[in-house]
Each structure stands twice: as C-alpha cells, then as structure tokens.
PDB file of N, CA and C in Angstrom:
ATOM      1  N   UNK A   9     201.114 106.594 -51.664  1.00  0.00           N
ATOM      2  CA  UNK A   9     201.299 105.641 -50.083  1.00  0.00           C
ATOM      3  C   UNK A   9     202.705 105.568 -49.583  1.00  0.00           C
ATOM      4  N   UNK A  10     203.071 105.689 -48.549  1.00  0.00           N
ATOM      5  CA  UNK A  10     204.428 105.337 -48.184  1.00  0.00           C
ATOM      6  C   UNK A  10     204.112 103.828 -46.802  1.00  0.00           C
ATOM      7  N   UNK A  11     205.180 102.794 -46.848  1.00  0.00           N
ATOM      8  CA  UNK A  11     204.730 101.646 -46.212  1.00  0.00           C
ATOM      9  C   UNK A  11     206.221 101.831 -45.751  1.00  0.00           C
ATOM     10  N   UNK A  12     206.086 102.166 -44.231  1.00  0.00           N
ATOM     11  CA  UNK A  12     207.425 102.016 -43.378  1.00  0.00           C
ATOM     12  C   UNK A  12     207.417 100.299 -42.865  1.00  0.00           C
ATOM     13  N   UNK A  13     209.013  99.605 -43.504  1.00  0.00           N
ATOM     14  CA  UNK A  13     209.090  98.183 -43.036  1.00  0.00           C
ATOM     15  C   UNK A  13     209.646  98.664 -41.854  1.00  0.00           C
ATOM     16  N   UNK A  14     209.537  97.843 -40.388  1.00  0.00           N
ATOM     17  CA  UNK A  14     210.533  98.275 -39.350  1.00  0.00           C
ATOM     18  C   UNK A  14     210.685  96.510 -38.553  1.00  0.00           C
ATOM     19  N   UNK A  15     211.652  96.793 -37.590  1.00  0.00           N
ATOM     20  CA  UNK A  15     211.891  95.285 -36.831  1.00  0.00           C
ATOM     21  C   UNK A  15     213.377  95.716 -36.777  1.00  0.00           C
ATOM     22  N   UNK A  16     214.014  94.504 -36.357  1.00  0.00           N
ATOM     23  CA  UNK A  16     215.160  94.379 -35.219  1.00  0.00           C
ATOM     24  C   UNK A  16     215.868  93.967 -36.396  1.00  0.00           C
ATOM     25  N   UNK A  17     217.707  93.992 -35.919  1.00  0.00           N
ATOM     26  CA  UNK A  17     218.527  93.998 -36.658  1.00  0.00           C
ATOM     27  C   UNK A  17     218.593  92.552 -37.418  1.00  0.00           C
ATOM     28  N   UNK A  18     218.603  92.873 -39.002  1.00  0.00           N
ATOM     29  CA  UNK A  18     218.823  90.942 -39.366  1.00  0.00           C
ATOM     30  C   UNK A  18     218.028  90.468 -39.537  1.00  0.00           C
ATOM     31  N   UNK A  19     216.662  90.941 -39.586  1.00  0.00           N
ATOM     32  CA  UNK A  19     215.378  89.918 -39.858  1.00  0.00           C
ATOM     33  C   UNK A  19     214.965  90.037 -40.945  1.00  0.00           C
ATOM     34  N   UNK A  20     215.685  91.020 -42.360  1.00  0.00           N
ATOM     35  CA  UNK A  20     215.303  91.083 -43.749  1.00  0.00           C
ATOM     36  C   UNK A  20     214.544  92.136 -44.031  1.00  0.00           C
ATOM     37  N   UNK A  21     214.605  93.354 -43.564  1.00  0.00           N
ATOM     38  CA  UNK A  21     213.833  94.284 -43.846  1.00  0.00           C
ATOM     39  C   UNK A  21     214.228  94.808 -45.428  1.00  0.00           C
ATOM     40  N   UNK A  22     215.554  94.762 -45.254  1.00  0.00           N
ATOM     41  CA  UNK A  22     216.039  94.885 -47.082  1.00  0.00           C
ATOM     42  C   UNK A  22     215.693  94.341 -47.729  1.00  0.00           C
ATOM     43  N   UNK A  23     215.418  93.016 -48.027  1.00  0.00           N
ATOM     44  CA  UNK A  23     215.268  92.016 -48.915  1.00  0.00           C
ATOM     45  C   UNK A  23     213.903  92.154 -49.202  1.00  0.00           C
ATOM     46  N   UNK A  24     213.122  92.346 -47.965  1.00  0.00           N
ATOM     47  CA  UNK A  24     211.913  92.780 -48.214  1.00  0.00           C
ATOM     48  C   UNK A  24     211.436  93.892 -49.240  1.00  0.00           C
ATOM     49  N   UNK A  25     212.186  94.648 -48.605  1.00  0.00           N
ATOM     50  CA  UNK A  25     212.347  96.453 -49.508  1.00  0.00           C
ATOM     51  C   UNK A  25     212.407  96.113 -51.541  1.00  0.00           C
ATOM     52  N   UNK A  26     213.738  95.138 -51.146  1.00  0.00           N
ATOM     53  CA  UNK A  26     214.104  95.098 -52.676  1.00  0.00           C
ATOM     54  C   UNK A  26     213.299  93.868 -53.434  1.00  0.00           C
ATOM     55  N   UNK A  27     212.367  93.244 -52.550  1.00  0.00           N
ATOM     56  CA  UNK A  27     211.324  92.027 -53.447  1.00  0.00           C
ATOM     57  C   UNK A  27     210.321  92.850 -53.887  1.00  0.00           C
ATOM     58  N   UNK A  28     209.983  93.978 -52.622  1.00  0.00           N
ATOM     59  CA  UNK A  28     208.531  95.254 -53.302  1.00  0.00           C
ATOM     60  C   UNK A  28     209.247  95.679 -54.603  1.00  0.00           C
ATOM     61  N   UNK A  29     210.381  96.249 -54.355  1.00  0.00           N
ATOM     62  CA  UNK A  29     211.009  96.600 -55.682  1.00  0.00           C
ATOM     63  C   UNK A  29     210.962  95.870 -56.809  1.00  0.00           C
ATOM     64  N   UNK A  30     211.209  94.745 -56.907  1.00  0.00           N
ATOM     65  CA  UNK A  30     211.376  94.328 -58.131  1.00  0.00           C
ATOM     66  C   UNK A  30     209.803  93.886 -58.889  1.00  0.00           C
ATOM     67  N   UNK A  31     208.946  93.296 -57.514  1.00  0.00           N
ATOM     68  CA  UNK A  31     207.532  92.740 -58.011  1.00  0.00           C
ATOM     69  C   UNK A  31     206.668  94.349 -58.164  1.00  0.00           C
ATOM     70  N   UNK A  32     206.481  94.963 -57.668  1.00  0.00           N
ATOM     71  CA  UNK A  32     205.961  96.382 -57.689  1.00  0.00           C
ATOM     72  C   UNK A  32     206.348  97.502 -58.063  1.00  0.00           C
ATOM     73  N   UNK A  33     207.731  97.503 -58.493  1.00  0.00           N
ATOM     74  CA  UNK A  33     208.312  98.913 -58.859  1.00  0.00           C
ATOM     75  C   UNK A  33     208.452  99.921 -57.993  1.00  0.00           C
ATOM     76  N   UNK A  34     208.494  99.478 -56.419  1.00  0.00           N
ATOM     77  CA  UNK A  34     208.184 100.538 -55.714  1.00  0.00           C
ATOM     78  C   UNK A  34     209.904 101.001 -55.179  1.00  0.00           C
ATOM     79  N   UNK A  35     209.737 102.305 -55.363  1.00  0.00           N
ATOM     80  CA  UNK A  35     211.291 102.430 -54.537  1.00  0.00           C
ATOM     81  C   UNK A  35     211.192 102.609 -53.485  1.00  0.00           C
ATOM     82  N   UNK A  36     212.656 102.677 -52.761  1.00  0.00           N
ATOM     83  CA  UNK A  36     213.099 102.301 -51.392  1.00  0.00           C
ATOM     84  C   UNK A  36     214.169 103.117 -51.431  1.00  0.00           C
ATOM     85  N   UNK A  37     213.763 103.950 -49.641  1.00  0.00           N
ATOM     86  CA  UNK A  37     214.895 104.427 -49.215  1.00  0.00           C
ATOM     87  C   UNK A  37     215.649 104.009 -48.000  1.00  0.00           C
ATOM     88  N   UNK A  38     216.938 103.594 -47.651  1.00  0.00           N
ATOM     89  CA  UNK A  38     217.196 102.346 -46.846  1.00  0.00           C
ATOM     90  C   UNK A  38     217.533 103.482 -45.701  1.00  0.00           C
ATOM     91  N   UNK A  39     217.373 103.690 -44.275  1.00  0.00           N
ATOM     92  CA  UNK A  39     217.848 104.410 -43.790  1.00  0.00           C
ATOM     93  C   UNK A  39     219.543 104.338 -43.154  1.00  0.00           C
ATOM     94  N   UNK A  40     219.587 103.182 -43.377  1.00  0.00           N
ATOM     95  CA  UNK A  40     221.236 102.915 -42.717  1.00  0.00           C
ATOM     96  C   UNK A  40     221.645 103.361 -44.085  1.00  0.00           C
ATOM     97  N   UNK A  41     221.631 103.211 -45.643  1.00  0.00           N
ATOM     98  CA  UNK A  41     222.248 103.972 -46.514  1.00  0.00           C
ATOM     99  C   UNK A  41     222.119 105.610 -46.147  1.00  0.00           C
ATOM    100  N   UNK A  42     221.081 106.113 -46.089  1.00  0.00           N
ATOM    101  CA  UNK A  42     220.766 107.331 -45.625  1.00  0.00           C
ATOM    102  C   UNK A  42     222.116 107.984 -44.343  1.00  0.00           C
ATOM    103  N   UNK A  43     221.702 107.227 -43.300  1.00  0.00           N
ATOM    104  CA  UNK A  43     222.546 107.280 -41.834  1.00  0.00           C
ATOM    105  C   UNK A  43     224.528 107.280 -42.537  1.00  0.00           C
ATOM    106  N   UNK A  44     224.859 106.364 -43.632  1.00  0.00           N
ATOM    107  CA  UNK A  44     225.958 105.856 -44.037  1.00  0.00           C
ATOM    108  C   UNK A  44     226.541 107.788 -44.606  1.00  0.00           C
ATOM    109  N   UNK A  45     225.650 108.077 -45.324  1.00  0.00           N
ATOM    110  CA  UNK A  45     225.745 109.493 -45.774  1.00  0.00           C
ATOM    111  C   UNK A  45     226.021 110.613 -45.284  1.00  0.00           C
ATOM    112  N   UNK A  46     225.213 110.647 -44.069  1.00  0.00           N
ATOM    113  CA  UNK A  46     225.216 111.626 -43.422  1.00  0.00           C
ATOM    114  C   UNK A  46     226.029 111.560 -42.202  1.00  0.00           C
ATOM    115  N   UNK A  47     226.093 110.645 -41.668  1.00  0.00           N
ATOM    116  CA  UNK A  47     227.157 110.652 -40.264  1.00  0.00           C
ATOM    117  C   UNK A  47     228.464 109.776 -40.682  1.00  0.00           C
ATOM    118  N   UNK A  48     229.061 110.751 -40.652  1.00  0.00           N
ATOM    119  CA  UNK A  48     230.774 110.009 -40.927  1.00  0.00           C
ATOM    120  C   UNK A  48     231.749 109.657 -39.683  1.00  0.00           C
ATOM    121  N   UNK A  49     232.567 109.244 -39.973  1.00  0.00           N
ATOM    122  CA  UNK A  49     233.821 108.793 -38.839  1.00  0.00           C
ATOM    123  C   UNK A  49     234.437 110.003 -38.653  1.00  0.00           C
ATOM    124  N   UNK A  50     234.647 110.323 -37.167  1.00  0.00           N
ATOM    125  CA  UNK A  50     236.069 111.205 -37.285  1.00  0.00           C
ATOM    126  C   UNK A  50     237.043 111.122 -37.432  1.00  0.00           C
TER     127      UNK A  50
END
C-alpha cells in the first residue's frame, strides 16, 4: 500500500507522516529531502 500525503506548504504533512511512522511503523519518503539531494545550488 502507498499513501500519498499532499497539501499546501506548512500544513503539517511531514508531522503527519512522522506520526504514522511512530504509530504504525510505516516508512516515509519526504519529497523535500529527495529534492535537496538531487537539486544542488550552482
């Protein structure tokens, strides 16, 4: 199962994902972290 959490900036998507991890042991991947690793300033 894949759960996508979407929404506007600063509404708590990451907090929700972290709580799901704590409660259900569901791993999560933050797109923000992915972008930081792939897109580097020049």
